[in-house]
XYZ file of C-alpha atoms in Angstrom:
419
model
C 15.014 22.229 12.200
C 18.328 23.866 11.260
C 20.143 23.069 8.038
C 22.724 21.130 10.034
C 20.007 18.943 11.520
C 18.314 18.044 8.224
C 19.137 14.407 7.407
C 20.828 13.535 4.136
C 18.222 11.443 2.328
C 20.964 9.514 0.529
C 22.898 8.632 3.681
C 22.377 5.457 5.760
C 19.637 5.521 8.399
C 18.078 3.248 10.983
C 14.474 2.092 10.776
C 13.780 0.319 14.042
C 16.349 -2.491 14.276
C 17.223 -2.273 10.569
C 19.954 -0.196 8.944
C 19.039 1.085 5.474
C 21.598 2.404 3.026
C 19.433 5.484 2.454
C 16.038 6.933 3.423
C 14.215 6.039 0.197
C 11.620 3.258 0.193
C 9.982 1.654 -2.822
C 6.326 1.840 -1.846
C 3.958 -1.085 -2.290
C 2.540 -1.464 -5.809
C 0.600 -4.636 -6.570
C 2.707 -6.536 -9.102
C 0.373 -9.292 -10.423
C 3.358 -11.624 -10.649
C 2.343 -14.440 -8.299
C 0.552 -17.200 -10.233
C -0.885 -19.710 -7.821
C -0.333 -17.139 -5.052
C 3.388 -17.973 -5.055
C 6.520 -16.036 -5.951
C 7.535 -16.132 -9.621
C 10.909 -15.457 -11.207
C 9.367 -12.315 -12.646
C 8.457 -11.036 -9.176
C 11.988 -11.703 -7.938
C 13.428 -9.775 -10.868
C 10.980 -6.894 -10.360
C 12.255 -6.270 -6.845
C 15.878 -7.113 -7.640
C 15.882 -4.423 -10.323
C 14.509 -1.803 -7.936
C 17.093 -2.822 -5.334
C 19.876 -2.597 -7.896
C 18.515 0.825 -8.809
C 19.494 2.233 -5.454
C 16.549 2.284 -3.024
C 17.113 1.648 0.646
C 14.221 -0.791 0.872
C 11.675 -2.291 -1.517
C 8.163 -3.356 -0.466
C 6.504 -6.530 -1.757
C 2.819 -5.881 -2.398
C 0.968 -7.382 -1.079
C 1.108 -10.456 1.142
C -2.372 -11.359 2.385
C -2.581 -12.857 5.844
C -5.437 -15.207 4.880
C -6.731 -16.695 1.609
C -9.968 -14.674 1.715
C -7.911 -11.526 2.286
C -6.579 -11.486 -1.271
C -7.854 -8.979 -3.802
C -7.680 -11.808 -6.341
C -6.742 -15.488 -6.402
C -3.286 -14.991 -7.953
C -2.000 -12.885 -5.105
C 0.497 -13.878 -2.466
C -0.808 -15.077 0.841
C 1.438 -15.989 3.716
C 1.748 -19.704 4.342
C 4.568 -22.237 4.585
C 4.380 -23.018 0.867
C 5.257 -19.414 0.019
C 8.412 -19.219 2.119
C 10.966 -20.720 -0.333
C 9.962 -18.299 -3.086
C 9.937 -15.336 -0.714
C 13.388 -16.355 0.499
C 14.655 -16.293 -3.111
C 13.214 -12.805 -3.437
C 14.756 -11.417 -0.267
C 18.111 -13.023 -1.098
C 18.075 -11.301 -4.491
C 17.237 -7.936 -2.916
C 19.901 -8.296 -0.233
C 22.502 -9.211 -2.855
C 21.913 -5.772 -4.392
C 22.437 -4.007 -1.056
C 18.820 -3.139 -0.257
C 16.399 -4.255 2.454
C 13.062 -5.959 1.794
C 9.699 -5.290 3.392
C 6.541 -7.413 3.154
C 3.280 -5.505 3.113
C 0.879 -7.691 5.087
C -2.843 -7.236 5.528
C -6.345 -8.367 4.741
C -8.201 -6.829 1.793
C -11.569 -7.015 3.515
C -14.245 -5.400 1.318
C -11.675 -4.883 -1.455
C -11.154 -8.653 -1.760
C -12.682 -10.469 -4.714
C -15.091 -13.080 -3.358
C -15.669 -14.425 -6.863
C -11.950 -14.925 -7.538
C -11.011 -16.227 -4.081
C -14.020 -18.424 -3.437
C -14.499 -16.933 0.031
C -16.898 -14.265 1.305
C -15.473 -10.755 1.471
C -15.316 -9.492 5.055
C -15.594 -5.932 6.320
C -16.507 -3.952 9.383
C -20.173 -3.958 8.318
C -22.353 -5.600 5.725
C -22.854 -3.604 2.547
C -23.077 -3.800 -1.211
C -19.596 -3.516 -2.627
C -18.639 -2.460 -6.167
C -15.955 -5.180 -6.235
C -17.763 -7.535 -8.518
C -20.355 -6.378 -7.445
C -20.675 -8.388 -4.243
C -22.137 -8.291 -0.764
C -19.549 -7.952 1.981
C -20.148 -9.830 5.228
C -19.812 -8.133 8.592
C -16.854 -9.729 10.353
C -17.787 -11.618 13.505
C -15.725 -11.384 16.678
C -14.317 -14.802 15.761
C -13.316 -13.455 12.317
C -11.603 -10.485 13.943
C -9.670 -12.702 16.345
C -8.641 -15.073 13.536
C -7.456 -12.257 11.267
C -5.596 -10.565 14.106
C -3.780 -13.822 14.873
C -3.080 -14.323 11.155
C -1.122 -11.047 11.119
C 1.170 -12.487 13.767
C 1.595 -15.698 11.791
C 2.352 -13.709 8.630
C 4.987 -11.735 10.533
C 6.741 -14.889 11.697
C 6.674 -16.251 8.138
C 8.118 -12.958 6.874
C 10.998 -13.319 9.314
C 11.539 -16.911 8.172
C 11.536 -15.646 4.583
C 14.331 -13.168 5.267
C 12.380 -9.908 5.273
C 13.827 -6.951 7.141
C 10.443 -5.335 7.790
C 6.720 -5.787 7.560
C 4.290 -3.031 6.660
C 0.767 -3.519 8.034
C -1.917 -2.309 5.622
C -4.185 0.098 7.511
C -5.206 2.094 4.432
C -7.411 2.324 1.371
C -10.511 0.836 3.032
C -8.997 -2.618 3.218
C -10.160 -4.657 6.243
C -8.587 -2.599 9.023
C -9.282 0.674 7.241
C -12.945 -0.282 6.848
C -13.147 -0.375 10.651
C -11.587 3.088 10.927
C -13.997 4.641 8.423
C -17.311 5.923 9.828
C -18.698 5.636 6.292
C -18.112 1.870 6.303
C -18.220 0.921 9.983
C -21.790 0.799 11.297
C -21.097 -1.674 14.091
C -22.749 -1.391 17.498
C -20.181 -3.431 19.428
C -16.754 -2.654 20.873
C -15.350 -2.236 17.328
C -17.820 0.438 16.193
C -19.144 3.855 17.083
C -16.525 6.055 18.759
C -13.117 6.579 17.198
C -11.525 4.687 20.075
C -13.705 1.696 19.243
C -13.145 1.991 15.488
C -9.385 2.151 16.102
C -9.412 -0.890 18.397
C -8.670 -3.332 15.561
C -5.637 -1.482 14.166
C -4.159 -1.173 17.639
C -4.721 -4.859 18.374
C -3.232 -5.922 15.040
C -0.204 -3.674 15.497
C 0.354 -5.172 18.964
C 0.045 -8.696 17.542
C 2.614 -7.960 14.846
C 5.000 -6.257 17.245
C 4.915 -9.244 19.599
C 5.458 -11.676 16.717
C 8.365 -9.614 15.403
C 10.305 -10.050 18.627
C 12.321 -6.963 17.758
C 14.003 -8.842 14.910
C 12.509 -6.781 12.075
C 11.076 -3.300 11.639
C 7.306 -2.892 11.952
C 5.650 -0.225 9.812
C 2.046 0.620 9.058
C 0.417 2.281 6.061
C -2.259 4.559 7.519
C -4.950 6.552 5.740
C -5.118 10.260 6.472
C -8.257 10.759 4.379
C -10.556 8.273 2.632
C -11.551 10.814 -0.007
C -15.256 10.026 0.411
C -18.038 11.909 2.197
C -18.322 10.853 5.823
C -15.122 8.837 5.670
C -12.007 8.740 7.857
C -10.440 12.184 7.995
C -7.295 13.998 9.160
C -8.381 14.871 12.683
C -9.156 11.217 13.376
C -5.975 10.051 11.637
C -3.892 12.306 13.883
C -5.501 10.799 16.982
C -5.007 7.233 15.741
C -1.357 8.001 14.984
C -0.969 9.319 18.538
C -2.484 6.158 19.994
C -0.194 3.967 17.897
C 2.777 6.014 19.050
C 1.720 5.666 22.674
C 1.305 1.909 22.220
C 4.900 1.655 21.019
C 3.990 -0.991 18.462
C 5.389 0.672 15.310
C 8.780 1.860 14.112
C 7.286 4.167 11.471
C 4.051 5.104 9.709
C 3.740 5.589 5.957
C 0.984 8.126 5.339
C -1.496 7.633 2.519
C -4.971 8.625 1.311
C -7.847 7.259 -0.747
C -10.260 4.360 -0.947
C -9.675 1.451 -3.307
C -13.298 0.604 -2.695
C -14.979 3.951 -3.335
C -12.552 6.508 -4.807
C -9.336 4.915 -6.081
C -8.013 7.851 -8.125
C -7.923 10.073 -5.049
C -4.626 8.465 -4.080
C -2.878 9.010 -7.376
C -3.665 12.461 -8.725
C -3.265 12.981 -12.441
C -5.230 11.563 -15.351
C -7.806 8.770 -15.066
C -6.877 6.346 -17.891
C -10.390 5.268 -18.861
C -9.493 3.949 -22.326
C -6.699 1.826 -20.906
C -8.936 0.403 -18.200
C -11.575 -0.428 -20.792
C -8.979 -2.255 -22.889
C -8.376 -4.874 -20.177
C -12.044 -5.403 -19.380
C -14.514 -7.977 -20.583
C -16.940 -6.600 -23.215
C -19.638 -6.015 -20.596
C -17.318 -4.211 -18.194
C -15.769 -2.271 -21.075
C -19.165 -0.886 -21.971
C -19.730 0.078 -18.356
C -16.422 1.938 -18.191
C -17.252 3.881 -21.325
C -20.681 4.850 -20.028
C -20.036 5.466 -16.338
C -16.261 5.368 -15.792
C -16.009 9.079 -15.119
C -18.499 8.745 -12.275
C -16.096 6.457 -10.428
C -12.641 7.250 -11.783
C -12.280 10.937 -11.038
C -9.318 12.999 -12.178
C -7.433 15.100 -9.641
C -4.741 17.651 -10.484
C -1.229 16.343 -9.889
C 1.505 18.275 -8.136
C 4.755 17.145 -6.582
C 4.540 16.247 -2.864
C 0.748 16.254 -3.080
C 0.315 14.619 0.342
C 2.662 16.998 2.151
C 0.036 19.470 3.347
C -2.029 16.764 5.013
C 1.024 14.895 6.269
C 2.247 18.014 8.066
C -0.750 17.732 10.386
C 0.224 14.177 11.347
C 3.844 15.305 11.716
C 2.694 17.946 14.198
C 0.746 15.354 16.203
C 3.446 12.701 16.726
C 7.204 12.486 17.151
C 7.648 8.932 15.819
C 9.232 8.380 12.389
C 6.962 9.140 9.431
C 7.332 8.237 5.759
C 6.144 10.781 3.184
C 4.472 9.315 0.106
C 2.903 11.002 -2.901
C 4.656 12.855 -5.696
C 8.221 12.309 -4.497
C 10.068 12.445 -7.804
C 13.446 14.151 -7.324
C 16.050 15.067 -4.747
C 14.593 18.535 -4.255
C 11.339 16.940 -3.110
C 13.196 14.488 -0.905
C 15.141 17.333 0.691
C 11.897 19.199 1.328
C 10.495 16.131 3.087
C 13.604 15.892 5.261
C 13.444 19.615 6.107
C 9.771 19.234 7.045
C 10.677 16.606 9.620
C 9.900 13.369 7.797
C 12.427 10.606 8.341
C 11.868 8.688 5.086
C 10.267 9.099 1.669
C 8.391 6.510 -0.387
C 8.199 6.339 -4.176
C 6.127 4.196 -6.520
C 5.172 5.401 -10.006
C 8.533 7.083 -10.529
C 10.302 3.773 -9.842
C 7.986 1.873 -12.177
C 9.123 4.316 -14.858
C 12.797 4.088 -13.872
C 13.883 1.387 -11.417
C 17.364 2.965 -11.416
C 16.155 6.495 -10.640
C 17.865 6.635 -7.238
C 21.227 5.787 -8.781
C 20.653 8.575 -11.309
C 19.790 11.020 -8.529
C 22.856 9.992 -6.539
C 25.032 10.673 -9.592
C 23.240 13.916 -10.472
C 21.285 15.701 -7.741
C 19.411 17.635 -10.401
C 18.082 14.509 -12.120
C 14.321 14.497 -12.712
C 11.945 11.560 -12.929
C 10.643 10.701 -16.383
C 7.233 9.773 -14.920
C 4.492 12.003 -16.362
C 1.767 10.768 -13.962
C -0.435 9.547 -16.788
C -1.517 6.650 -14.520
C -1.491 4.227 -17.455
C 0.459 1.890 -15.204
C -2.706 1.315 -13.177
C -4.564 -0.928 -15.665
C -1.412 -3.042 -16.068
C -1.999 -4.522 -12.616
C -4.443 -6.866 -14.337
C -1.634 -8.698 -16.100
C 1.879 -7.421 -15.205
C 2.450 -4.128 -13.395
C 4.780 -1.851 -15.334
C 5.165 1.589 -16.873
C 3.738 1.469 -20.395
C 6.116 4.216 -21.524
C 9.161 2.295 -20.374
C 8.007 -1.104 -21.603
C 4.968 -1.171 -23.920
C 2.957 -4.355 -23.910
C -0.351 -5.458 -25.345
C -2.950 -5.891 -22.649
C -4.782 -9.205 -22.458
C -8.443 -8.594 -21.565
C -9.583 -10.442 -18.489
C -12.720 -12.560 -18.372
C -14.589 -10.601 -15.746
C -12.471 -8.145 -13.785
C -14.010 -5.744 -11.321
C -13.191 -2.155 -12.121
C -12.483 -1.019 -8.575
C -10.150 -3.925 -8.084
C -8.186 -2.742 -11.036
C -7.859 0.751 -9.741
C -7.590 -0.128 -6.149
C -4.658 0.787 -4.888
C -4.853 -0.619 -6.545
C -3.006 0.087 -4.216
C -3.630 0.728 -4.029
C -8.855 -2.617 -5.704
C -6.339 -5.351 -6.523
C -3.806 -4.625 -3.908
C -1.644 -1.600 -3.108
C -1.298 0.589 -6.221
C 1.353 2.959 -7.514
C 1.451 6.300 -5.729
């Protein structure tokens, strides 16, 4: 790509049928601002502030397609009752000049059965650390119902004024658990070969595309690497991306890594904030974190654009638009992503630290993010997702939280986490 062909990340761009004012997307970060699984004023303000700060599009995280697909009870799920609040949110975002995307999906084995009152579903039955609990192998009827629910959620997103939906195919949530050979032990048409394990994501993407009717953009968040032995890996991710491109069901793919279920810190890189996690736990869980936290919450060295090397391999495999996530913190990094052939960039932790970072970068191309990648924002998903350096707040310990849910990604276990 010549210098003349490299897109200006700050200039307007098209994403499917949607025109964005720039190529910067606020990635999904579970907000914990939906009491009763409905939009709150606080959630509206959270996304309004990011929109006012200059992003092209902000992503609401996350909107479960079914009540048992929530990572906890106080998490949005798409139904008629949620539409008025979601409409207030999208109106507020649009008033600031940005677009709004709804991340839709089913948490599967990352869902909290205890909190939701429903069994957690996954590709196969197994003991899950989310509680702990036993996940149930989804039946063919479950698969059909959840697939249809993605279409319903898409239509509700359109009714709510969203410009895009992002289907969650990452972090060992429901669809990702089917992709992962470490989690999918099925013997039917949804297990075994990669083509079979990818059947669900292709069917869901087709369902969403049909429901969208070309009125909104359709994105997917796709794992490149689960970060666990025997899990989904780059060579398989490249093939799945090729199939999705051939199907013509997506306008773009946001690339991600990690397992909320089994290795949540793999997504984030940087420090594992064990003391901060312990502070929001019940006494029993707090003791467990102190004794065994390091066995689950690993620390990985942080560097800017830490997903770029892996993402290059997906870039080489497909020609469709790709969104680079992971350590995008300044214009130099954004320009690198553009030069490497990525059409958009996604940011999370940096925008928790400074919702107005994009306006600062537009005014001063040398501006640097104040985020230090301490990951202390991660435990705040238990009560109010925010950067503790920007807005300190005393954590309120929960009665019986599950550690993986807190770190899950939590975005990426209690929904999509900061990246």
